[in-house]
Amino acid sequence: MSDFTGTTAVVTGGAQGIGRAIADRLAADGADVIIGDLRDPGDLGDRQRYVELDVRSESSANAFAGACGDGIGVLVNNAGIMFEASIAEQTTEQWDMAMAVNLRGPWLMTKALLSRLSKRSGAVVNIGSIEGIGSNPLHTAYSASKGGVHGLTAAMAVDLGPMGIRCNAVAPGWIDTALNKAYIERLDTRDVALAELAMLHPVGHVGDPADVAATVAFLASEDARFVSGQVIVVDGARTVKLSLPPILSPQR
Ligand code: NDP
């Protein structure tokens, strides 16, 4: 456990999924957490409050920042969207939307909250993706935006370090959220899909939102005071496992 007593933390996209797990973890560790999201999740804990936010919009980001007040210790840029489309089918509006939420969003939120972030002990954690390192099919916009988040993290660490603000990113692999469950549940071969997914991961299973939240808590904490500009992969070793043809794999 980290100790965030007396710290105010902002989590974008914190109404559900990974963002909610981060908001719950930081609150459990003593932080007062402000959840910014398109819609009110409703069922918040004592240390959590909701403020409406659309990370695509500068006026929304600035209004949100005003509602947060000063002395923000931790900013977690988590809000993100994903869609599947070939380059031929994809519209420029879809591309722009992915960039506006996934890449410009973290930049805009950091800009809006900059004057309110604690100097000497502020921490920004961006949620990237293993798809900022590799890619799944039909994910050009998503992968490009997440690769951009990793680059943005390095640039923010360099620019904000002199102000005492550290910036890191977490790159999750397959995390069991509503978003991913929908992929599996629509299949007739659900059990086969789950077994094959587990086989992709040397640890033998997919990730839980709490696994990402634990890494965010470390990066946001004083234990990580000399860690900045890094992308921490949380994927059960999926991306370091080299592929073999199934017939040659000892773990078939
Ligand atoms: P979810 O779709 O479950 O949650 C995302 C949240 O962000 C939702 O509450 C959503 O609101 C909100 N949101 C979307 N657009 C905006 C916006 N413009 N302004 C404010 N809030 C917004 O996703 P996950 O929890 O699965 O993903 C969270 C992050 O983790 C994303 O950045 C994603 O790319 C990343 N990630 C997820 C992985 C996974 O396996 N799940 C793997 C790697 C990275 P609403 O529902 O109303 O749209």
PDB file of N, CA, C and O in Angstrom, residues 7-72:
ATOM      1  N   THR A   7      -3.462  13.857   0.013  1.00  0.00           N
ATOM      2  CA  THR A   7      -3.216  14.103  -1.413  1.00  0.00           C
ATOM      3  C   THR A   7      -4.534  14.112  -2.181  1.00  0.00           C
ATOM      4  O   THR A   7      -5.396  13.248  -1.959  1.00  0.00           O
ATOM      5  N   THR A   8      -4.673  15.070  -3.077  1.00  0.00           N
ATOM      6  CA  THR A   8      -5.821  15.056  -3.984  1.00  0.00           C
ATOM      7  C   THR A   8      -5.370  14.461  -5.316  1.00  0.00           C
ATOM      8  O   THR A   8      -4.348  14.875  -5.872  1.00  0.00           O
ATOM      9  N   ALA A   9      -6.126  13.485  -5.795  1.00  0.00           N
ATOM     10  CA  ALA A   9      -5.797  12.809  -7.055  1.00  0.00           C
ATOM     11  C   ALA A   9      -6.950  12.958  -8.036  1.00  0.00           C
ATOM     12  O   ALA A   9      -8.116  12.860  -7.657  1.00  0.00           O
ATOM     13  N   VAL A  10      -6.613  13.208  -9.290  1.00  0.00           N
ATOM     14  CA  VAL A  10      -7.609  13.296 -10.363  1.00  0.00           C
ATOM     15  C   VAL A  10      -7.458  12.073 -11.260  1.00  0.00           C
ATOM     16  O   VAL A  10      -6.338  11.712 -11.645  1.00  0.00           O
ATOM     17  N   VAL A  11      -8.577  11.432 -11.578  1.00  0.00           N
ATOM     18  CA  VAL A  11      -8.548  10.280 -12.487  1.00  0.00           C
ATOM     19  C   VAL A  11      -9.547  10.538 -13.605  1.00  0.00           C
ATOM     20  O   VAL A  11     -10.759  10.637 -13.355  1.00  0.00           O
ATOM     21  N   THR A  12      -9.071  10.670 -14.840  1.00  0.00           N
ATOM     22  CA  THR A  12     -10.000  10.861 -15.950  1.00  0.00           C
ATOM     23  C   THR A  12     -10.514   9.494 -16.417  1.00  0.00           C
ATOM     24  O   THR A  12      -9.817   8.485 -16.308  1.00  0.00           O
ATOM     25  N   GLY A  13     -11.746   9.481 -16.908  1.00  0.00           N
ATOM     26  CA  GLY A  13     -12.346   8.204 -17.317  1.00  0.00           C
ATOM     27  C   GLY A  13     -12.475   7.251 -16.143  1.00  0.00           C
ATOM     28  O   GLY A  13     -12.374   6.032 -16.312  1.00  0.00           O
ATOM     29  N   GLY A  14     -12.712   7.816 -14.963  1.00  0.00           N
ATOM     30  CA  GLY A  14     -12.717   6.992 -13.748  1.00  0.00           C
ATOM     31  C   GLY A  14     -14.068   6.409 -13.375  1.00  0.00           C
ATOM     32  O   GLY A  14     -14.229   5.864 -12.288  1.00  0.00           O
ATOM     33  N   ALA A  15     -15.056   6.500 -14.273  1.00  0.00           N
ATOM     34  CA  ALA A  15     -16.394   6.003 -13.932  1.00  0.00           C
ATOM     35  C   ALA A  15     -16.464   4.485 -13.946  1.00  0.00           C
ATOM     36  O   ALA A  15     -17.298   3.882 -13.256  1.00  0.00           O
ATOM     37  N   GLN A  16     -15.607   3.855 -14.735  1.00  0.00           N
ATOM     38  CA  GLN A  16     -15.685   2.387 -14.856  1.00  0.00           C
ATOM     39  C   GLN A  16     -14.321   1.824 -15.241  1.00  0.00           C
ATOM     40  O   GLN A  16     -13.370   2.571 -15.477  1.00  0.00           O
ATOM     41  N   GLY A  17     -14.255   0.506 -15.301  1.00  0.00           N
ATOM     42  CA  GLY A  17     -13.080  -0.181 -15.829  1.00  0.00           C
ATOM     43  C   GLY A  17     -11.793   0.128 -15.074  1.00  0.00           C
ATOM     44  O   GLY A  17     -11.767   0.227 -13.845  1.00  0.00           O
ATOM     45  N   ILE A  18     -10.725   0.314 -15.838  1.00  0.00           N
ATOM     46  CA  ILE A  18      -9.409   0.542 -15.252  1.00  0.00           C
ATOM     47  C   ILE A  18      -9.394   1.833 -14.434  1.00  0.00           C
ATOM     48  O   ILE A  18      -8.835   1.888 -13.336  1.00  0.00           O
ATOM     49  N   GLY A  19     -10.034   2.876 -14.967  1.00  0.00           N
ATOM     50  CA  GLY A  19     -10.062   4.159 -14.262  1.00  0.00           C
ATOM     51  C   GLY A  19     -10.737   4.045 -12.905  1.00  0.00           C
ATOM     52  O   GLY A  19     -10.286   4.632 -11.917  1.00  0.00           O
ATOM     53  N   ARG A  20     -11.821   3.270 -12.848  1.00  0.00           N
ATOM     54  CA  ARG A  20     -12.515   3.096 -11.569  1.00  0.00           C
ATOM     55  C   ARG A  20     -11.632   2.349 -10.570  1.00  0.00           C
ATOM     56  O   ARG A  20     -11.573   2.687  -9.380  1.00  0.00           O
ATOM     57  N   ALA A  21     -10.920   1.332 -11.069  1.00  0.00           N
ATOM     58  CA  ALA A  21     -10.016   0.582 -10.181  1.00  0.00           C
ATOM     59  C   ALA A  21      -8.913   1.499  -9.651  1.00  0.00           C
ATOM     60  O   ALA A  21      -8.516   1.400  -8.478  1.00  0.00           O
ATOM     61  N   ILE A  22      -8.427   2.403 -10.497  1.00  0.00           N
ATOM     62  CA  ILE A  22      -7.396   3.358 -10.049  1.00  0.00           C
ATOM     63  C   ILE A  22      -7.987   4.302  -8.996  1.00  0.00           C
ATOM     64  O   ILE A  22      -7.371   4.556  -7.950  1.00  0.00           O
ATOM     65  N   ALA A  23      -9.185   4.808  -9.263  1.00  0.00           N
ATOM     66  CA  ALA A  23      -9.843   5.723  -8.310  1.00  0.00           C
ATOM     67  C   ALA A  23     -10.084   5.017  -6.977  1.00  0.00           C
ATOM     68  O   ALA A  23      -9.921   5.613  -5.902  1.00  0.00           O
ATOM     69  N   ASP A  24     -10.455   3.746  -7.025  1.00  0.00           N
ATOM     70  CA  ASP A  24     -10.713   2.987  -5.786  1.00  0.00           C
ATOM     71  C   ASP A  24      -9.405   2.723  -5.040  1.00  0.00           C
ATOM     72  O   ASP A  24      -9.350   2.823  -3.807  1.00  0.00           O
ATOM     73  N   ARG A  25      -8.351   2.378  -5.789  1.00  0.00           N
ATOM     74  CA  ARG A  25      -7.065   2.083  -5.141  1.00  0.00           C
ATOM     75  C   ARG A  25      -6.484   3.336  -4.464  1.00  0.00           C
ATOM     76  O   ARG A  25      -6.031   3.281  -3.308  1.00  0.00           O
ATOM     77  N   LEU A  26      -6.512   4.466  -5.172  1.00  0.00           N
ATOM     78  CA  LEU A  26      -5.940   5.691  -4.594  1.00  0.00           C
ATOM     79  C   LEU A  26      -6.741   6.133  -3.371  1.00  0.00           C
ATOM     80  O   LEU A  26      -6.168   6.575  -2.365  1.00  0.00           O
ATOM     81  N   ALA A  27      -8.068   5.973  -3.428  1.00  0.00           N
ATOM     82  CA  ALA A  27      -8.904   6.320  -2.266  1.00  0.00           C
ATOM     83  C   ALA A  27      -8.619   5.373  -1.109  1.00  0.00           C
ATOM     84  O   ALA A  27      -8.521   5.803   0.055  1.00  0.00           O
ATOM     85  N   ALA A  28      -8.448   4.088  -1.400  1.00  0.00           N
ATOM     86  CA  ALA A  28      -8.141   3.113  -0.338  1.00  0.00           C
ATOM     87  C   ALA A  28      -6.800   3.439   0.319  1.00  0.00           C
ATOM     88  O   ALA A  28      -6.597   3.169   1.509  1.00  0.00           O
ATOM     89  N   ASP A  29      -5.891   4.039  -0.464  1.00  0.00           N
ATOM     90  CA  ASP A  29      -4.578   4.419   0.067  1.00  0.00           C
ATOM     91  C   ASP A  29      -4.596   5.821   0.685  1.00  0.00           C
ATOM     92  O   ASP A  29      -3.542   6.389   0.989  1.00  0.00           O
ATOM     93  N   GLY A  30      -5.778   6.415   0.824  1.00  0.00           N
ATOM     94  CA  GLY A  30      -5.902   7.649   1.590  1.00  0.00           C
ATOM     95  C   GLY A  30      -6.104   8.922   0.800  1.00  0.00           C
ATOM     96  O   GLY A  30      -6.267   9.993   1.390  1.00  0.00           O
ATOM     97  N   ALA A  31      -6.091   8.832  -0.544  1.00  0.00           N
ATOM     98  CA  ALA A  31      -6.242  10.052  -1.356  1.00  0.00           C
ATOM     99  C   ALA A  31      -7.699  10.510  -1.405  1.00  0.00           C
ATOM    100  O   ALA A  31      -8.620   9.706  -1.249  1.00  0.00           O
ATOM    101  N   ASP A  32      -7.872  11.810  -1.610  1.00  0.00           N
ATOM    102  CA  ASP A  32      -9.184  12.342  -1.978  1.00  0.00           C
ATOM    103  C   ASP A  32      -9.204  12.352  -3.501  1.00  0.00           C
ATOM    104  O   ASP A  32      -8.354  13.005  -4.129  1.00  0.00           O
ATOM    105  N   VAL A  33     -10.151  11.640  -4.095  1.00  0.00           N
ATOM    106  CA  VAL A  33     -10.104  11.389  -5.528  1.00  0.00           C
ATOM    107  C   VAL A  33     -11.232  12.108  -6.254  1.00  0.00           C
ATOM    108  O   VAL A  33     -12.396  12.013  -5.856  1.00  0.00           O
ATOM    109  N   ILE A  34     -10.858  12.833  -7.297  1.00  0.00           N
ATOM    110  CA  ILE A  34     -11.849  13.490  -8.162  1.00  0.00           C
ATOM    111  C   ILE A  34     -11.901  12.706  -9.467  1.00  0.00           C
ATOM    112  O   ILE A  34     -10.890  12.567 -10.167  1.00  0.00           O
ATOM    113  N   ILE A  35     -13.074  12.187  -9.759  1.00  0.00           N
ATOM    114  CA  ILE A  35     -13.260  11.407 -10.984  1.00  0.00           C
ATOM    115  C   ILE A  35     -13.849  12.322 -12.052  1.00  0.00           C
ATOM    116  O   ILE A  35     -14.912  12.917 -11.861  1.00  0.00           O
ATOM    117  N   GLY A  36     -13.130  12.442 -13.182  1.00  0.00           N
ATOM    118  CA  GLY A  36     -13.650  13.196 -14.314  1.00  0.00           C
ATOM    119  C   GLY A  36     -14.071  12.227 -15.404  1.00  0.00           C
ATOM    120  O   GLY A  36     -13.273  11.377 -15.815  1.00  0.00           O
ATOM    121  N   ASP A  37     -15.301  12.336 -15.842  1.00  0.00           N
ATOM    122  CA  ASP A  37     -15.794  11.399 -16.855  1.00  0.00           C
ATOM    123  C   ASP A  37     -16.984  12.034 -17.565  1.00  0.00           C
ATOM    124  O   ASP A  37     -17.522  13.041 -17.101  1.00  0.00           O
ATOM    125  N   LEU A  38     -17.388  11.425 -18.666  1.00  0.00           N
ATOM    126  CA  LEU A  38     -18.543  11.937 -19.406  1.00  0.00           C
ATOM    127  C   LEU A  38     -19.823  11.799 -18.593  1.00  0.00           C
ATOM    128  O   LEU A  38     -20.737  12.593 -18.707  1.00  0.00           O
ATOM    129  N   ARG A  39     -19.888  10.738 -17.773  1.00  0.00           N
ATOM    130  CA  ARG A  39     -21.134  10.528 -17.009  1.00  0.00           C
ATOM    131  C   ARG A  39     -20.813  10.147 -15.571  1.00  0.00           C
ATOM    132  O   ARG A  39     -19.759   9.589 -15.268  1.00  0.00           O
ATOM    133  N   ASP A  40     -21.776  10.461 -14.711  1.00  0.00           N
ATOM    134  CA  ASP A  40     -21.640  10.248 -13.268  1.00  0.00           C
ATOM    135  C   ASP A  40     -21.804   8.761 -12.955  1.00  0.00           C
ATOM    136  O   ASP A  40     -22.840   8.184 -13.248  1.00  0.00           O
ATOM    137  N   PRO A  41     -20.777   8.133 -12.340  1.00  0.00           N
ATOM    138  CA  PRO A  41     -20.902   6.710 -12.027  1.00  0.00           C
ATOM    139  C   PRO A  41     -21.893   6.447 -10.890  1.00  0.00           C
ATOM    140  O   PRO A  41     -22.368   5.326 -10.716  1.00  0.00           O
ATOM    141  N   GLY A  42     -22.160   7.483 -10.090  1.00  0.00           N
ATOM    142  CA  GLY A  42     -23.208   7.333  -9.067  1.00  0.00           C
ATOM    143  C   GLY A  42     -22.761   6.728  -7.751  1.00  0.00           C
ATOM    144  O   GLY A  42     -22.940   7.329  -6.710  1.00  0.00           O
ATOM    145  N   ASP A  43     -22.141   5.577  -7.791  1.00  0.00           N
ATOM    146  CA  ASP A  43     -21.883   4.806  -6.564  1.00  0.00           C
ATOM    147  C   ASP A  43     -20.470   5.062  -6.009  1.00  0.00           C
ATOM    148  O   ASP A  43     -19.651   4.152  -5.937  1.00  0.00           O
ATOM    149  N   LEU A  44     -20.196   6.289  -5.590  1.00  0.00           N
ATOM    150  CA  LEU A  44     -18.829   6.614  -5.176  1.00  0.00           C
ATOM    151  C   LEU A  44     -18.612   6.442  -3.665  1.00  0.00           C
ATOM    152  O   LEU A  44     -19.562   6.500  -2.887  1.00  0.00           O
ATOM    153  N   GLY A  45     -17.346   6.266  -3.301  1.00  0.00           N
ATOM    154  CA  GLY A  45     -16.995   6.139  -1.891  1.00  0.00           C
ATOM    155  C   GLY A  45     -16.849   7.496  -1.228  1.00  0.00           C
ATOM    156  O   GLY A  45     -16.917   8.543  -1.891  1.00  0.00           O
ATOM    157  N   ASP A  46     -16.599   7.484   0.096  1.00  0.00           N
ATOM    158  CA  ASP A  46     -16.510   8.722   0.883  1.00  0.00           C
ATOM    159  C   ASP A  46     -15.423   9.661   0.368  1.00  0.00           C
ATOM    160  O   ASP A  46     -15.562  10.876   0.427  1.00  0.00           O
ATOM    161  N   ARG A  47     -14.319   9.094  -0.077  1.00  0.00           N
ATOM    162  CA  ARG A  47     -13.174   9.917  -0.488  1.00  0.00           C
ATOM    163  C   ARG A  47     -13.219  10.250  -1.971  1.00  0.00           C
ATOM    164  O   ARG A  47     -12.219  10.698  -2.528  1.00  0.00           O
ATOM    165  N   GLN A  48     -14.348   9.976  -2.632  1.00  0.00           N
ATOM    166  CA  GLN A  48     -14.413  10.183  -4.081  1.00  0.00           C
ATOM    167  C   GLN A  48     -15.535  11.150  -4.429  1.00  0.00           C
ATOM    168  O   GLN A  48     -16.606  11.110  -3.829  1.00  0.00           O
ATOM    169  N   ARG A  49     -15.258  12.022  -5.406  1.00  0.00           N
ATOM    170  CA  ARG A  49     -16.350  12.841  -5.938  1.00  0.00           C
ATOM    171  C   ARG A  49     -16.228  12.916  -7.448  1.00  0.00           C
ATOM    172  O   ARG A  49     -15.141  12.745  -8.008  1.00  0.00           O
ATOM    173  N   TYR A  50     -17.389  13.163  -8.074  1.00  0.00           N
ATOM    174  CA  TYR A  50     -17.452  13.194  -9.535  1.00  0.00           C
ATOM    175  C   TYR A  50     -17.584  14.623 -10.035  1.00  0.00           C
ATOM    176  O   TYR A  50     -18.353  15.410  -9.471  1.00  0.00           O
ATOM    177  N   VAL A  51     -16.825  14.954 -11.086  1.00  0.00           N
ATOM    178  CA  VAL A  51     -16.991  16.224 -11.785  1.00  0.00           C
ATOM    179  C   VAL A  51     -17.070  15.904 -13.280  1.00  0.00           C
ATOM    180  O   VAL A  51     -16.227  15.167 -13.808  1.00  0.00           O
ATOM    181  N   GLU A  52     -18.081  16.438 -13.937  1.00  0.00           N
ATOM    182  CA  GLU A  52     -18.272  16.156 -15.369  1.00  0.00           C
ATOM    183  C   GLU A  52     -17.057  16.622 -16.185  1.00  0.00           C
ATOM    184  O   GLU A  52     -16.507  17.701 -15.930  1.00  0.00           O
ATOM    185  N   LEU A  53     -16.664  15.812 -17.165  1.00  0.00           N
ATOM    186  CA  LEU A  53     -15.484  16.142 -17.969  1.00  0.00           C
ATOM    187  C   LEU A  53     -15.551  15.459 -19.325  1.00  0.00           C
ATOM    188  O   LEU A  53     -15.867  14.275 -19.433  1.00  0.00           O
ATOM    189  N   ASP A  54     -15.231  16.225 -20.343  1.00  0.00           N
ATOM    190  CA  ASP A  54     -14.987  15.665 -21.672  1.00  0.00           C
ATOM    191  C   ASP A  54     -13.556  16.057 -22.042  1.00  0.00           C
ATOM    192  O   ASP A  54     -13.281  17.234 -22.312  1.00  0.00           O
ATOM    193  N   VAL A  55     -12.650  15.082 -22.048  1.00  0.00           N
ATOM    194  CA  VAL A  55     -11.231  15.414 -22.253  1.00  0.00           C
ATOM    195  C   VAL A  55     -10.942  15.922 -23.665  1.00  0.00           C
ATOM    196  O   VAL A  55      -9.840  16.389 -23.944  1.00  0.00           O
ATOM    197  N   ARG A  56     -11.939  15.837 -24.573  1.00  0.00           N
ATOM    198  CA  ARG A  56     -11.754  16.376 -25.934  1.00  0.00           C
ATOM    199  C   ARG A  56     -11.874  17.886 -25.965  1.00  0.00           C
ATOM    200  O   ARG A  56     -11.445  18.524 -26.926  1.00  0.00           O
ATOM    201  N   SER A  57     -12.484  18.452 -24.930  1.00  0.00           N
ATOM    202  CA  SER A  57     -12.890  19.855 -24.999  1.00  0.00           C
ATOM    203  C   SER A  57     -12.065  20.735 -24.060  1.00  0.00           C
ATOM    204  O   SER A  57     -11.986  20.478 -22.848  1.00  0.00           O
ATOM    205  N   GLU A  58     -11.466  21.788 -24.603  1.00  0.00           N
ATOM    206  CA  GLU A  58     -10.652  22.697 -23.776  1.00  0.00           C
ATOM    207  C   GLU A  58     -11.519  23.412 -22.745  1.00  0.00           C
ATOM    208  O   GLU A  58     -11.108  23.566 -21.587  1.00  0.00           O
ATOM    209  N   SER A  59     -12.730  23.825 -23.135  1.00  0.00           N
ATOM    210  CA  SER A  59     -13.577  24.533 -22.165  1.00  0.00           C
ATOM    211  C   SER A  59     -14.007  23.586 -21.047  1.00  0.00           C
ATOM    212  O   SER A  59     -14.068  23.961 -19.870  1.00  0.00           O
ATOM    213  N   SER A  60     -14.288  22.321 -21.394  1.00  0.00           N
ATOM    214  CA  SER A  60     -14.655  21.341 -20.360  1.00  0.00           C
ATOM    215  C   SER A  60     -13.468  21.087 -19.438  1.00  0.00           C
ATOM    216  O   SER A  60     -13.615  21.023 -18.210  1.00  0.00           O
ATOM    217  N   ALA A  61     -12.256  20.952 -20.013  1.00  0.00           N
ATOM    218  CA  ALA A  61     -11.057  20.712 -19.200  1.00  0.00           C
ATOM    219  C   ALA A  61     -10.815  21.873 -18.242  1.00  0.00           C
ATOM    220  O   ALA A  61     -10.484  21.668 -17.062  1.00  0.00           O
ATOM    221  N   ASN A  62     -11.003  23.092 -18.732  1.00  0.00           N
ATOM    222  CA  ASN A  62     -10.759  24.260 -17.876  1.00  0.00           C
ATOM    223  C   ASN A  62     -11.828  24.385 -16.780  1.00  0.00           C
ATOM    224  O   ASN A  62     -11.509  24.723 -15.632  1.00  0.00           O
ATOM    225  N   ALA A  63     -13.083  24.088 -17.128  1.00  0.00           N
ATOM    226  CA  ALA A  63     -14.149  24.132 -16.112  1.00  0.00           C
ATOM    227  C   ALA A  63     -13.898  23.057 -15.058  1.00  0.00           C
ATOM    228  O   ALA A  63     -14.075  23.279 -13.850  1.00  0.00           O
ATOM    229  N   PHE A  64     -13.468  21.888 -15.510  1.00  0.00           N
ATOM    230  CA  PHE A  64     -13.146  20.793 -14.596  1.00  0.00           C
ATOM    231  C   PHE A  64     -12.025  21.213 -13.642  1.00  0.00           C
ATOM    232  O   PHE A  64     -12.112  21.011 -12.427  1.00  0.00           O
ATOM    233  N   ALA A  65     -10.975  21.828 -14.214  1.00  0.00           N
ATOM    234  CA  ALA A  65      -9.838  22.255 -13.386  1.00  0.00           C
ATOM    235  C   ALA A  65     -10.295  23.243 -12.320  1.00  0.00           C
ATOM    236  O   ALA A  65      -9.881  23.163 -11.149  1.00  0.00           O
ATOM    237  N   GLY A  66     -11.191  24.150 -12.707  1.00  0.00           N
ATOM    238  CA  GLY A  66     -11.707  25.123 -11.744  1.00  0.00           C
ATOM    239  C   GLY A  66     -12.451  24.440 -10.602  1.00  0.00           C
ATOM    240  O   GLY A  66     -12.340  24.857  -9.439  1.00  0.00           O
ATOM    241  N   ALA A  67     -13.177  23.378 -10.924  1.00  0.00           N
ATOM    242  CA  ALA A  67     -13.940  22.658  -9.895  1.00  0.00           C
ATOM    243  C   ALA A  67     -13.040  21.826  -8.990  1.00  0.00           C
ATOM    244  O   ALA A  67     -13.446  21.446  -7.886  1.00  0.00           O
ATOM    245  N   CYS A  68     -11.821  21.523  -9.473  1.00  0.00           N
ATOM    246  CA  CYS A  68     -10.900  20.701  -8.676  1.00  0.00           C
ATOM    247  C   CYS A  68     -10.232  21.504  -7.565  1.00  0.00           C
ATOM    248  O   CYS A  68      -9.864  20.956  -6.533  1.00  0.00           O
ATOM    249  N   GLY A  69     -10.016  22.798  -7.792  1.00  0.00           N
ATOM    250  CA  GLY A  69      -9.278  23.597  -6.819  1.00  0.00           C
ATOM    251  C   GLY A  69      -7.781  23.386  -6.955  1.00  0.00           C
ATOM    252  O   GLY A  69      -7.309  22.719  -7.880  1.00  0.00           O
ATOM    253  N   ASP A  70      -7.021  23.937  -5.994  1.00  0.00           N
ATOM    254  CA  ASP A  70      -5.555  23.862  -6.070  1.00  0.00           C
ATOM    255  C   ASP A  70      -5.016  22.650  -5.308  1.00  0.00           C
ATOM    256  O   ASP A  70      -5.751  21.936  -4.645  1.00  0.00           O
ATOM    257  N   GLY A  71      -3.697  22.463  -5.431  1.00  0.00           N
ATOM    258  CA  GLY A  71      -3.029  21.414  -4.655  1.00  0.00           C
ATOM    259  C   GLY A  71      -3.307  20.007  -5.130  1.00  0.00           C
ATOM    260  O   GLY A  71      -3.433  19.077  -4.330  1.00  0.00           O
ATOM    261  N   ILE A  72      -3.398  19.825  -6.449  1.00  0.00           N
ATOM    262  CA  ILE A  72      -3.571  18.468  -6.994  1.00  0.00           C
ATOM    263  C   ILE A  72      -2.215  17.756  -6.912  1.00  0.00           C
ATOM    264  O   ILE A  72      -1.202  18.263  -7.421  1.00  0.00           O
TER     265      ILE A  72
END
